[in-house]
Short mmCIF file of C-alpha atoms and ligand atoms in Angstrom, two decimals:
data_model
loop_
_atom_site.label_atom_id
_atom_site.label_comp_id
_atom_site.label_asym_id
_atom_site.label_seq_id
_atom_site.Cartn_x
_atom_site.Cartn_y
_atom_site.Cartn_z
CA UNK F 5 -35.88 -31.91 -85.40
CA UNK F 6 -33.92 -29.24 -83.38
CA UNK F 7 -31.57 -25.96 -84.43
CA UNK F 8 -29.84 -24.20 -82.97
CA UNK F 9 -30.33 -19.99 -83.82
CA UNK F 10 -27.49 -17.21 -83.11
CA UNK F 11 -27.44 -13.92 -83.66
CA UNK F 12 -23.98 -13.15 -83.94
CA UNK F 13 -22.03 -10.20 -82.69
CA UNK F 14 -21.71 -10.64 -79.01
CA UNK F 15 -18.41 -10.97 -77.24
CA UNK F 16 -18.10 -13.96 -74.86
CA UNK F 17 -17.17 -13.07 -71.35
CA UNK F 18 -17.12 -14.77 -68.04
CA UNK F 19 -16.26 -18.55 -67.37
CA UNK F 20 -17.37 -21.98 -68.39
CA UNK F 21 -16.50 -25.28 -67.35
CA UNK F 22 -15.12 -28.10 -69.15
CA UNK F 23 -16.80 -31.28 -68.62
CA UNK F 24 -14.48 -34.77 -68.42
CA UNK F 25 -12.64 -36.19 -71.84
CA UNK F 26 -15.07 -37.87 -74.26
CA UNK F 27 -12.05 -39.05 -75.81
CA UNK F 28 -10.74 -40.39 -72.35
CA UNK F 29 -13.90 -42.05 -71.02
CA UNK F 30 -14.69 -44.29 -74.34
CA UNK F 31 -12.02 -46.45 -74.03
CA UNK F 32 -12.18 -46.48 -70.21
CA UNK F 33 -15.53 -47.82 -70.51
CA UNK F 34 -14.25 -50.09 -72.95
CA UNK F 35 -11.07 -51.08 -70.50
CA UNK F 36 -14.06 -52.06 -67.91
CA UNK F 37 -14.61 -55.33 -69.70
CA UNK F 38 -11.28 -56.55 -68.32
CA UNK F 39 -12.60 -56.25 -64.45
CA UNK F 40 -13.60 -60.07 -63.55
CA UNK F 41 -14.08 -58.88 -59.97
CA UNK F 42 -15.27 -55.63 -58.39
CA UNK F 43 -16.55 -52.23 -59.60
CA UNK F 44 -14.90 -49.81 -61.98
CA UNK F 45 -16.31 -46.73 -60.58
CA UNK F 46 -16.09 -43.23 -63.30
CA UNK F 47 -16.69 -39.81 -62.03
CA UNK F 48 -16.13 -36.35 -64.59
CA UNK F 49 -18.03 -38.51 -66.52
CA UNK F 50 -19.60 -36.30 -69.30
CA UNK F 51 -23.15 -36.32 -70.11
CA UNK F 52 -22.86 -37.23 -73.51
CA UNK F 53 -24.69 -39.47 -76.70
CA UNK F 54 -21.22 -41.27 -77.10
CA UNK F 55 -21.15 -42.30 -73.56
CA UNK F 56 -24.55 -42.95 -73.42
CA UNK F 57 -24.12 -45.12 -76.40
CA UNK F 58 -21.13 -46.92 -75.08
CA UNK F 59 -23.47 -47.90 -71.81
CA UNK F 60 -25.69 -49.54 -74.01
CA UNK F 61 -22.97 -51.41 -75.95
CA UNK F 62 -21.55 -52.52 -72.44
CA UNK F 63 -25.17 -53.59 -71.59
CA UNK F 64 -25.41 -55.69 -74.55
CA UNK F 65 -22.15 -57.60 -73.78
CA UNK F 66 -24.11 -58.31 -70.40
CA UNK F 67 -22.02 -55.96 -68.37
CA UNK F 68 -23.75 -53.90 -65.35
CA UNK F 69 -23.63 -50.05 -66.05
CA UNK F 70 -25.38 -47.55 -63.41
CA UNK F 71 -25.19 -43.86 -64.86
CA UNK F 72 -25.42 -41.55 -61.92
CA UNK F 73 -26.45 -38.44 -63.81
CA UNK F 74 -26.46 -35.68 -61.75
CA UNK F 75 -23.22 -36.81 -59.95
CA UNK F 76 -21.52 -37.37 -63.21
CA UNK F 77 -20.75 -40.89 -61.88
CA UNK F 78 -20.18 -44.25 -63.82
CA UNK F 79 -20.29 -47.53 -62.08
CA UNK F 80 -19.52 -50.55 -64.30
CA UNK F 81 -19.45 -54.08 -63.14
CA UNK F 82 -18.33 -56.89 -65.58
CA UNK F 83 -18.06 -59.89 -63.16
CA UNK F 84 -20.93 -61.40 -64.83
CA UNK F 85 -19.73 -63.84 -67.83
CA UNK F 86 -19.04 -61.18 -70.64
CA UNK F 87 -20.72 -62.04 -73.72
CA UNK F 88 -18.43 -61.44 -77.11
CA UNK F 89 -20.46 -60.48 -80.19
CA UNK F 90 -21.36 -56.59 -80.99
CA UNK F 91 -24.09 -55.93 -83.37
CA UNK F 92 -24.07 -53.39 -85.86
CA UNK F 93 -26.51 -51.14 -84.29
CA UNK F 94 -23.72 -50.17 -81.74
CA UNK F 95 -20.64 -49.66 -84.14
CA UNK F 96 -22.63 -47.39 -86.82
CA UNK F 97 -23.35 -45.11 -83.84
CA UNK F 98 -20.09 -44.74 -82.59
CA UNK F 99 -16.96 -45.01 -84.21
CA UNK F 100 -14.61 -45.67 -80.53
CA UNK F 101 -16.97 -48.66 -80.49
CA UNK F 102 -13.80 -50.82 -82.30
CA UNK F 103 -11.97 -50.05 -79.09
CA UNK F 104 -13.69 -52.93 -77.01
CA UNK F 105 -11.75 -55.53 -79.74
CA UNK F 106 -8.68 -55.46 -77.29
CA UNK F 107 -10.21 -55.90 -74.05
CA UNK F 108 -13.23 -58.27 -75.64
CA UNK F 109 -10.32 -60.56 -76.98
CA UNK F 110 -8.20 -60.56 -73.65
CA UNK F 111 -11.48 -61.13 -71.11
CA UNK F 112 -13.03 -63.55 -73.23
CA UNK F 113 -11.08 -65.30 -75.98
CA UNK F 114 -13.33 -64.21 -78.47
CA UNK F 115 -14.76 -61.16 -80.29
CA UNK F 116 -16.82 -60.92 -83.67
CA UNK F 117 -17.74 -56.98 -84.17
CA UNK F 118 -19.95 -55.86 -87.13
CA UNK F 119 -17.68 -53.10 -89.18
CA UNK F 120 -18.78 -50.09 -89.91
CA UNK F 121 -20.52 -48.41 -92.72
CA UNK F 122 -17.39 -48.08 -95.03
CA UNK F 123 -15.26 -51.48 -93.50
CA UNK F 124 -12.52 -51.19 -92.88
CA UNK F 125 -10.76 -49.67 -94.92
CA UNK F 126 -13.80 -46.83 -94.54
CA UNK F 127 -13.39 -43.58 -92.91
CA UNK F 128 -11.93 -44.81 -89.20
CA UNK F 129 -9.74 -47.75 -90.25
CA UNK F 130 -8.67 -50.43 -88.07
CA UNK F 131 -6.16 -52.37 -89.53
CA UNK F 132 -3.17 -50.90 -87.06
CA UNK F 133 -5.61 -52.21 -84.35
CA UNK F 134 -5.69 -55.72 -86.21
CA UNK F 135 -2.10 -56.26 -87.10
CA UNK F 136 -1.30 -55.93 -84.08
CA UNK F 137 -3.71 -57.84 -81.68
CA UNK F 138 -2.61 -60.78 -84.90
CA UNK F 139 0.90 -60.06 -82.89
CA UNK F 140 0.03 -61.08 -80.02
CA UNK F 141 -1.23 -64.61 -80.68
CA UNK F 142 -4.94 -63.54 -82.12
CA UNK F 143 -6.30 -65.13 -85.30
CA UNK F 144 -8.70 -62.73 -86.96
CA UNK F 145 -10.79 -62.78 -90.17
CA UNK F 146 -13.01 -60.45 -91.82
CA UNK F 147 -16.06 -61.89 -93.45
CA UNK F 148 -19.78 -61.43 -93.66
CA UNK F 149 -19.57 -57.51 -92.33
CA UNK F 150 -18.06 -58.60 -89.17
CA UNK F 151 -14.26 -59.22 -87.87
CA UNK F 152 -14.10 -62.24 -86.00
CA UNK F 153 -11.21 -62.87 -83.54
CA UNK F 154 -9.96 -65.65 -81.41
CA UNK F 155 -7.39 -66.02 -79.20
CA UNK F 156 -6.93 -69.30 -76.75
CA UNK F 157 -3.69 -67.29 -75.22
CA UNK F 158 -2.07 -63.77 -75.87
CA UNK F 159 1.33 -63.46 -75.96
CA UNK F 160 3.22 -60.46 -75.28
CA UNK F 161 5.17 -58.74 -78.20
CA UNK F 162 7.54 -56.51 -79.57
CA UNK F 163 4.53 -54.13 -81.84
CA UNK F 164 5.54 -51.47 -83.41
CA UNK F 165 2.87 -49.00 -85.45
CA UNK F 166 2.82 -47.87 -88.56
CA UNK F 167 1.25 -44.68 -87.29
CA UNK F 168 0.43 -43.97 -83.94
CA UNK F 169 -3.19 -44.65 -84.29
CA UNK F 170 -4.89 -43.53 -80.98
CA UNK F 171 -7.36 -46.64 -80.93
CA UNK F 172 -4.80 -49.33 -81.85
CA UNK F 173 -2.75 -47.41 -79.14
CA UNK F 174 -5.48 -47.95 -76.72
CA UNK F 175 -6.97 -51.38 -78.14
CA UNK F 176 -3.75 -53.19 -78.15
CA UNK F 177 -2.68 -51.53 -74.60
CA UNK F 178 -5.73 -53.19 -73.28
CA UNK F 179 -5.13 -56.41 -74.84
CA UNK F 180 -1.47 -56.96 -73.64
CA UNK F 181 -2.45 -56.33 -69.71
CA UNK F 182 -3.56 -59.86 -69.58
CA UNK F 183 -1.41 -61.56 -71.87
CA UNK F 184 1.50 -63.46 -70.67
CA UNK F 185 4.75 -62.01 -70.85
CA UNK F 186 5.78 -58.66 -72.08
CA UNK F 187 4.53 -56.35 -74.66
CA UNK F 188 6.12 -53.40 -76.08
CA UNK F 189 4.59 -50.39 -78.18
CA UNK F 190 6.63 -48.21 -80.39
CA UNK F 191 5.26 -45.64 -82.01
CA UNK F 192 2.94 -45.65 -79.68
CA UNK F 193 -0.39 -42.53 -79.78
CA UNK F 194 1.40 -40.27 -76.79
CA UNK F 195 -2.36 -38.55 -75.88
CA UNK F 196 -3.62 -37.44 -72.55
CA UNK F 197 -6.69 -40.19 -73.21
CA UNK F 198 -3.68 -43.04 -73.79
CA UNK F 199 -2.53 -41.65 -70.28
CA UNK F 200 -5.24 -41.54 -68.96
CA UNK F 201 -6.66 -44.65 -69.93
CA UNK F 202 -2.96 -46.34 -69.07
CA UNK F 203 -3.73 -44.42 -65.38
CA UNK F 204 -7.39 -46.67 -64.90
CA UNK F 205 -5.37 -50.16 -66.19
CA UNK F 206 -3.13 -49.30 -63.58
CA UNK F 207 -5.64 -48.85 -60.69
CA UNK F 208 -7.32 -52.37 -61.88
CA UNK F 209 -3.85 -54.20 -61.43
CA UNK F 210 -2.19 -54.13 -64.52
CA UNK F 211 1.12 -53.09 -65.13
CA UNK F 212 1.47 -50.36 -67.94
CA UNK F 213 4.92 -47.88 -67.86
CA UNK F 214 5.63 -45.55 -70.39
CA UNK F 215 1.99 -44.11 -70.99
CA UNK F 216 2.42 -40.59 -72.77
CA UNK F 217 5.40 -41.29 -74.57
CA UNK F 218 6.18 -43.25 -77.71
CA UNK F 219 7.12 -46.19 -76.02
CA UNK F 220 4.72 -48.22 -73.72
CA UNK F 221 5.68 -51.47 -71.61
CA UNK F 222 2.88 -53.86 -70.41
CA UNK F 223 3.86 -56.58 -68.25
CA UNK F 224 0.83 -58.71 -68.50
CA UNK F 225 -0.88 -60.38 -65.20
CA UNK F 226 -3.26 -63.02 -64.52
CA UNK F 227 -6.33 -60.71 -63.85
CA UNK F 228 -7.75 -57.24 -63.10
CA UNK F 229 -9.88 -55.92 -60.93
CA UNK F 230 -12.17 -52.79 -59.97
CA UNK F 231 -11.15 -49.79 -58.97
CA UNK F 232 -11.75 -45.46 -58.69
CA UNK F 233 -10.90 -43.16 -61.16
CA UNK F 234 -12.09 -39.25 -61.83
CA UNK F 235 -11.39 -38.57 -65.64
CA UNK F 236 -9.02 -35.87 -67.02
CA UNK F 237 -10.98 -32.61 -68.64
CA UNK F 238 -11.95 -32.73 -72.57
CA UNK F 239 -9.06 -30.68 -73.89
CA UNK F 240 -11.14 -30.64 -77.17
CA UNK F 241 -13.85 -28.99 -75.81
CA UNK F 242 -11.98 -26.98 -73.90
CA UNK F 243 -10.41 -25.77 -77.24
CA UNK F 244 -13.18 -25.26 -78.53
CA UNK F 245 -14.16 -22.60 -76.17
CA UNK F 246 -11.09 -20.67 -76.34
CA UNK F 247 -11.29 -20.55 -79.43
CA UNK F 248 -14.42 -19.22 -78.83
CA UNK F 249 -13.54 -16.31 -76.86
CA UNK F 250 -10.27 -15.68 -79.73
CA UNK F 251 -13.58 -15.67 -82.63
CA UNK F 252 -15.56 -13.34 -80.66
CA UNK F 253 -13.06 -10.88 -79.68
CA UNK F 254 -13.78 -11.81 -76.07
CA UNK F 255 -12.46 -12.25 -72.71
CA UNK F 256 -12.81 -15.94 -70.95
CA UNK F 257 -11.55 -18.19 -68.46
CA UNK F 258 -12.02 -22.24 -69.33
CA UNK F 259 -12.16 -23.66 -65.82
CA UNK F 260 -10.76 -27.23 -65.54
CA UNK F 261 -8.34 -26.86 -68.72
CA UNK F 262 -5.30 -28.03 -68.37
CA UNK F 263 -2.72 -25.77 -70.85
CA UNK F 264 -0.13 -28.58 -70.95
CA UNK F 265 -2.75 -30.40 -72.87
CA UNK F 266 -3.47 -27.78 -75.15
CA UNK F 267 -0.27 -25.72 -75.98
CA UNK F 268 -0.37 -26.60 -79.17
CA UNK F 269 -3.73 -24.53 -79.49
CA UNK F 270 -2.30 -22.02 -77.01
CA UNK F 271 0.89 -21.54 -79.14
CA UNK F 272 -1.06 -20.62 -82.54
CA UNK F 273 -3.37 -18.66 -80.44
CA UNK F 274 -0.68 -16.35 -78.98
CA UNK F 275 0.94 -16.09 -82.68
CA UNK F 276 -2.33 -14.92 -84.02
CA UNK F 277 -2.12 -12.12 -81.74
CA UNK F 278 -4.67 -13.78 -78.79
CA UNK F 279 -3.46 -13.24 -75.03
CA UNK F 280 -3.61 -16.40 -73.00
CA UNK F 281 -2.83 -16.92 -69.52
CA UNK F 282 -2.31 -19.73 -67.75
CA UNK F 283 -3.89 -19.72 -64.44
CA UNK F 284 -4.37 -22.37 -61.42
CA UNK F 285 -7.87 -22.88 -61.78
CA UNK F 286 -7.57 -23.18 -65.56
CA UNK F 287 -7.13 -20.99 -68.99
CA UNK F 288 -8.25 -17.60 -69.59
CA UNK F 289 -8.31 -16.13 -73.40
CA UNK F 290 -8.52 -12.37 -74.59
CA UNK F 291 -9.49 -11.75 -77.89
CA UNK F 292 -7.76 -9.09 -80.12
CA UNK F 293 -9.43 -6.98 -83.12
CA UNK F 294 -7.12 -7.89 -85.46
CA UNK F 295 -5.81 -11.23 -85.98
CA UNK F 296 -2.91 -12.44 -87.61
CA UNK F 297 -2.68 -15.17 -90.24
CA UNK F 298 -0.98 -18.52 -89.22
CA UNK F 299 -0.14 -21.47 -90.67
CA UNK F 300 -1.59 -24.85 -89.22
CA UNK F 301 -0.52 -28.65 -89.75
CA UNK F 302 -2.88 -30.94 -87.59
CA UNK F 303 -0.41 -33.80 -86.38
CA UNK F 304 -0.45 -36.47 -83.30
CA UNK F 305 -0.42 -35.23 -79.91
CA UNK F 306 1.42 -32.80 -78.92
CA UNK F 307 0.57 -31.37 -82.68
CA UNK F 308 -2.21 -29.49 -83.06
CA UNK F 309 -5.19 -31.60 -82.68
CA UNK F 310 -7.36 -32.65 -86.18
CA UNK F 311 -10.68 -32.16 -83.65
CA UNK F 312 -9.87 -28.76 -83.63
CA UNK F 313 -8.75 -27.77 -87.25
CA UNK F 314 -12.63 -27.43 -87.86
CA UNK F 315 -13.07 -24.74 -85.46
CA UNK F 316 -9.79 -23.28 -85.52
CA UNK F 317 -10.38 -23.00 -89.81
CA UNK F 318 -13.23 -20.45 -87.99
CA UNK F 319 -10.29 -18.10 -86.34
CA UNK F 320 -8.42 -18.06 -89.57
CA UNK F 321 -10.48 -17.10 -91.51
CA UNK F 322 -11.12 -13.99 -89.49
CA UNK F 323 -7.43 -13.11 -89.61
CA UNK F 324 -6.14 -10.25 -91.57
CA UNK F 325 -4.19 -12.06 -94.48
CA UNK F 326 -3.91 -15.66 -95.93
CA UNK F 327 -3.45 -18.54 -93.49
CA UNK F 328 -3.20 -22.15 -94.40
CA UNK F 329 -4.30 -25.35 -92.44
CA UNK F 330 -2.82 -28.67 -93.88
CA UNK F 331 -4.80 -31.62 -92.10
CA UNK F 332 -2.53 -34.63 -92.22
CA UNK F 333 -4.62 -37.21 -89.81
CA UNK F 334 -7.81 -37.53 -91.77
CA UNK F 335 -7.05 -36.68 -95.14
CA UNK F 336 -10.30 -34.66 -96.46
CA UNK F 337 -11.36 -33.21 -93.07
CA UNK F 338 -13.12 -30.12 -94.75
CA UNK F 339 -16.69 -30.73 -94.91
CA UNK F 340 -17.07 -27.76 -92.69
CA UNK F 341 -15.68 -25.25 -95.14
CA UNK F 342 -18.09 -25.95 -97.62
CA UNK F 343 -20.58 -25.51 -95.09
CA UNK F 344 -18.87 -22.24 -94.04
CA UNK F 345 -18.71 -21.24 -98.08
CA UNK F 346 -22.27 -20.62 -97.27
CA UNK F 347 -21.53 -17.84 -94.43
CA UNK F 348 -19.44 -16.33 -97.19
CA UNK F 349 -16.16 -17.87 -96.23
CA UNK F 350 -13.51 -17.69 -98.92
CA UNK F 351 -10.92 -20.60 -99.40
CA UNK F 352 -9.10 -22.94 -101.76
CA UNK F 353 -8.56 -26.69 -100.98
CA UNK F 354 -5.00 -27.88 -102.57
CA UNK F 355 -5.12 -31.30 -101.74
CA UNK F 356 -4.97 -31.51 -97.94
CA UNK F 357 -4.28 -28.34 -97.30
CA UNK F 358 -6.72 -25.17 -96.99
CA UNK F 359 -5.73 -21.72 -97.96
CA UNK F 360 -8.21 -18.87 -96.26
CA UNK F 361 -8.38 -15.19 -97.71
CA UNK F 362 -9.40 -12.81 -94.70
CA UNK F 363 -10.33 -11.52 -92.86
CA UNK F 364 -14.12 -13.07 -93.23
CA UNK F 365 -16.84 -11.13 -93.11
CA UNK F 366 -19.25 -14.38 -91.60
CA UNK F 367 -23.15 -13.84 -92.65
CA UNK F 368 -25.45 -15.82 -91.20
CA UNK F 369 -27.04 -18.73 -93.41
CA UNK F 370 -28.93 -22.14 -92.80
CA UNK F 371 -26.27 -24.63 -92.27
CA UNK F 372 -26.21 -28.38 -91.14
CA UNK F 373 -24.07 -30.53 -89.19
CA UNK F 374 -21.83 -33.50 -91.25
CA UNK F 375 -20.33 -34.65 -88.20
CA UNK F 376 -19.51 -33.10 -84.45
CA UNK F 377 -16.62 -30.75 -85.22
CA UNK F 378 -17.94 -29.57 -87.88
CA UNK F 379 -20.91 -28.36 -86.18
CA UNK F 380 -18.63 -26.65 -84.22
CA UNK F 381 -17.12 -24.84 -86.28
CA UNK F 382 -21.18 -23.70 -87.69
CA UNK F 383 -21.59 -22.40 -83.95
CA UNK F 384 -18.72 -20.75 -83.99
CA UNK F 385 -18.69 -19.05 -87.34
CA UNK F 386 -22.66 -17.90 -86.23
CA UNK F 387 -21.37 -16.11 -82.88
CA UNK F 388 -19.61 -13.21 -85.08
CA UNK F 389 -21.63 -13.77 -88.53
CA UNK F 390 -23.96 -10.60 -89.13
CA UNK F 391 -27.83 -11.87 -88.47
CA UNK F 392 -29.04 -14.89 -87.92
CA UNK F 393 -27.55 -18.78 -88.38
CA UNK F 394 -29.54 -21.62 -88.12
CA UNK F 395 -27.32 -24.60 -87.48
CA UNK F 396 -29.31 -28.09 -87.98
CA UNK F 397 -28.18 -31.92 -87.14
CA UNK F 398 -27.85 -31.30 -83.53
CA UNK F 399 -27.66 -35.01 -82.58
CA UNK F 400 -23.84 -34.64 -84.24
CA UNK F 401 -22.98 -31.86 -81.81
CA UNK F 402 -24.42 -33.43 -78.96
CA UNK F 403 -21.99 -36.21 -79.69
CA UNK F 404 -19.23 -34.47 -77.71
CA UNK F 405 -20.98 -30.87 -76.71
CA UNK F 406 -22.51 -30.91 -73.51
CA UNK F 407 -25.19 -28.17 -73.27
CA UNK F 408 -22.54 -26.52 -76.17
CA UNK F 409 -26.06 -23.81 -76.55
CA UNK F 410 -26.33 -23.14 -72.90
CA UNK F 411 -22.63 -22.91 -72.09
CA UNK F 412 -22.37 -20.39 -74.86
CA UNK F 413 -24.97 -18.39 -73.87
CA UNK F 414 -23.76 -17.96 -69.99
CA UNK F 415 -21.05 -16.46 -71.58
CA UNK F 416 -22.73 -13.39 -73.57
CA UNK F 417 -24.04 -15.29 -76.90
CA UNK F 418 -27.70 -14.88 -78.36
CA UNK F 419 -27.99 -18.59 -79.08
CA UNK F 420 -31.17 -20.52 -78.76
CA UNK F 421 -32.18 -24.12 -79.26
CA UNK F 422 -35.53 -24.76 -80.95
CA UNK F 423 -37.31 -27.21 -82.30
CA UNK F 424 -37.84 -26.77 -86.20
CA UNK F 425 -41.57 -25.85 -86.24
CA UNK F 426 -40.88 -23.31 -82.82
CA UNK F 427 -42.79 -19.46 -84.01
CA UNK F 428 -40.27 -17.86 -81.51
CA UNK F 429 -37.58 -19.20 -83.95
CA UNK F 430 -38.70 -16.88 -86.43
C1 LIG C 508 -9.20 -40.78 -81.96
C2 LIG C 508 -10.23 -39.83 -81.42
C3 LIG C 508 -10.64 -38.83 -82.49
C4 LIG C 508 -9.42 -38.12 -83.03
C5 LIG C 508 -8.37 -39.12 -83.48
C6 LIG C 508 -7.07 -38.46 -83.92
C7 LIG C 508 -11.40 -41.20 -79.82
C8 LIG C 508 -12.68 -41.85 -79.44
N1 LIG C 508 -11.40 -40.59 -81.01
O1 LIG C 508 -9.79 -41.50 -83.04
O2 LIG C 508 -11.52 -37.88 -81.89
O3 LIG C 508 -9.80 -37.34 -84.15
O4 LIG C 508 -8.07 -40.02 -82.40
O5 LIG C 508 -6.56 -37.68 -82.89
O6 LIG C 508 -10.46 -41.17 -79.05
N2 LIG C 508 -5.48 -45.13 -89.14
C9 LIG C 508 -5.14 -46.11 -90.05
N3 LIG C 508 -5.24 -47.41 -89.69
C10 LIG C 508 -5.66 -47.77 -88.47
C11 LIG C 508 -6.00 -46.78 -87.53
C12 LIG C 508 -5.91 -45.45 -87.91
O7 LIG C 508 -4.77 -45.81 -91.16
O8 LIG C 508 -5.73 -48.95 -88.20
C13 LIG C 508 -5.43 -43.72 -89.52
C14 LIG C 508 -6.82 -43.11 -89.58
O9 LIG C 508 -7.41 -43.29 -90.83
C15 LIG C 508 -6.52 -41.68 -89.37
C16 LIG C 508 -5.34 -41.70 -88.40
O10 LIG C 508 -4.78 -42.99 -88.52
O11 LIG C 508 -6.11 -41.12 -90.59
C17 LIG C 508 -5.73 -41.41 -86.96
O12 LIG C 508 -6.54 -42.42 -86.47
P1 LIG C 508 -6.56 -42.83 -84.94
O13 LIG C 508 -5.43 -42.16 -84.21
O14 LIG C 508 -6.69 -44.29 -84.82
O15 LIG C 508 -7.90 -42.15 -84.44
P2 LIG C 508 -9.09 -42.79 -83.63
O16 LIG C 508 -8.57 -43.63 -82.51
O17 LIG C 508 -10.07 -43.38 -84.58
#
């Protein structure tokens, strides 16, 4: 088992690059199944366990997936019959695997997917996603630990969300590009992935209008096809590492972001007190000694993003005052502050919100992982803690991280990854 050590107390300076959009390529891979001729070729594809993991779900559905490493390039052909049945192994791994419901249904006629540990009414439900693919002509039942769906024909439909869920967003997008007829999507997730992913179904044939707003059209067609695409950057991690540099008191320029993604981020930020500048090649962040306290609701895009509040809960806690982060998109999203409790963080939970006392005086402590953001936030938290933190349950960071140690340490931080039993640990 692996840790990662940091001495905290360095500044972060220089520049770091942001890798493509886990969030984007998931359900890209996912949108591949739809392809009955030609290649769907990915490049910006991160080198990630999610991705890696999706490849081996496509795999099992008998799709053809060639992971050019070192060119970051993705070439997926499903012109082979597409088999229809995912096994648990796949869906306990990765929570996007759900996403492949839509396009499994529309390519095929059929899907049966295990659920997750939890069902579905567990920790990522699904049941937006359900209702409406049941809209659009699909009979679906839940029994045995799997939901089973069939569909002889999709019809297009009027849907409109109870929330707008990212993955029933994307899952039901897919779904309508081959039914017949029109489907439309209100309250519809408005994310850069659901753009981006709307951008690929294009490309392939389909026609998809109103992408990144609230409202999205499909006019289904008969059939879809391969085509090119280079992935948008991870705004996540990208916000991650500014706020980073904003933790550290440092000075650092995230190649590749793109701010329109994050201005959310880039809005609290600048009220804490942090400079940010918005440059062509992509965002640069200057720290400031003293922060000052916000207030922070996580909502859907263009809100502030939940897959930052862990990290961002980091910054606030440094700030001179009390600051308060309300998560309203997964309701008990604060493993990570119990963690931090440990580094000597002070806070009180009041239902879904979190109420930080700073500024923190971070000391560094043994700490583990509960899930990717939350490790995170660990990293984070070490960069500026006095001594040393050992963060452990790396196979959650890399998750969505790619070399999150090395990339850290380019930029100023002590920060070493060791296996458990390594002397030079000590
Ligand atoms: C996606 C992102 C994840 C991010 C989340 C919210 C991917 C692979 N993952 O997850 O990183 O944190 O968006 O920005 O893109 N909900 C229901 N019923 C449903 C579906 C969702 O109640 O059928 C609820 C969820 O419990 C949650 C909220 O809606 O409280 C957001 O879920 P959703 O937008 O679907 O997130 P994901 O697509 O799972």
């Amino acid at each position: 088992m692996e840790k990662i050590i940091i001495r905290g107390g360095h500044r972060l300076a220089g520049r770091v690059k942001v890798e493509g959009a886990k969030n984007a390529v998931l359900p890209i891979q996912a949108a591949a199944i739809l392809a009955s001729s030609g290649n769907i070729v990915l490049s910006n594809v991160p080198l990630l366990a999610d991705v890696a993991t999706m490849n081996q779900l496509l795999r099992f559905l008998n799709l053809t997936v060639d992971f050019t490493t070192e060119k970051h390039q993705l070439v997926i052909d499903a012109t082979a019959p597409v088999s229809s049945e995912v096994s648990l192994e796949y869906v306990n791994r990765l929570h996007a695997s759900m996403v492949v419901l839509g396009p499994l249904l529309a390519r095929t006629g059929h899907a049966k997917i295990a659920l997750p540990a939890g069902g579905v009414d567990g920790s990522r439900p699904v049941s937006l996603q359900i209702k409406g693919l049941r809209q659009l002509g699909a009979v679906i039942e839940q029994q045995d630990g799997f939901i089973e769906a069939h569909a002889d024909h999709l019809v297009g439909q009027r849907i409109c969300l109870d929330f707008p869920s990212v993955g029933a967003t994307e899952s039901i997008m897919m779904a309508a590009t081959l039914a017949s007829g029109i489907t439309t999507i209100e309250n519809a997730a408005r994310e850069p992935e659901i753009v981006d992913l709307a951008a690929v179904l294009n490309k392939m044939g389909a026609r998809v209008h109103g992408a990144g707003t609230d409202v999205i059209r499909i006019q289904g067609v008969n059939f879809l096809h391969g085509c090119e695409h280079v992935v948008i950057p991870d705004r996540i991690e990208a916000g991650t590492y500014m706020i980073a540099a904003a933790v550290t008191n440092g000075d650092v320029v995230v190649e590749g972001a793109i701010p329109e993604h994050n201005a959310a981020l880039i809005a609290k930020l600048e009220e804490m007190g942090v400079t940010v500048i918005r440059q062509d090649d992509g965002i640069r962040v200057f720290g400031t000694a003293v922060l000052i306290p916000a207030a922070i609701q996580t909502l859907p895009y263009p809100g502030f993003p939940t897959d930052l509040q862990p990290p961002m809960a980091v910054l606030q806690l440094l700030a001179n005052g009390t600051s308060s982060l309300a998560e309203t998109i997964f309701k008990h999203r604060f493993v990570h502050l119990k963690e931090l409790r440990r580094m000597n963080a002070h806070f009180q939970l009041n239902g879904d919100t979190a109420v930080f006392s700073g500024p923190t005086h971070f000391r560094g402590a043994e700490v583990a992982a509960t899930d990717l953001r939350t490790g995170a936030a660990l990293v984070l938290a070490g960069l500026v803690a006095d001594g040393l933190t050992q963060v452990q349950n790396l196979q959650y960071i890399d998750r969505g991280y790619y070399h999150f140690d090395q990339k850290l340490r380019q930029l100023g931080a002590e920060i070493d990854r060791v296996d458990r039993d390594d002397k030079n640990s000590q």
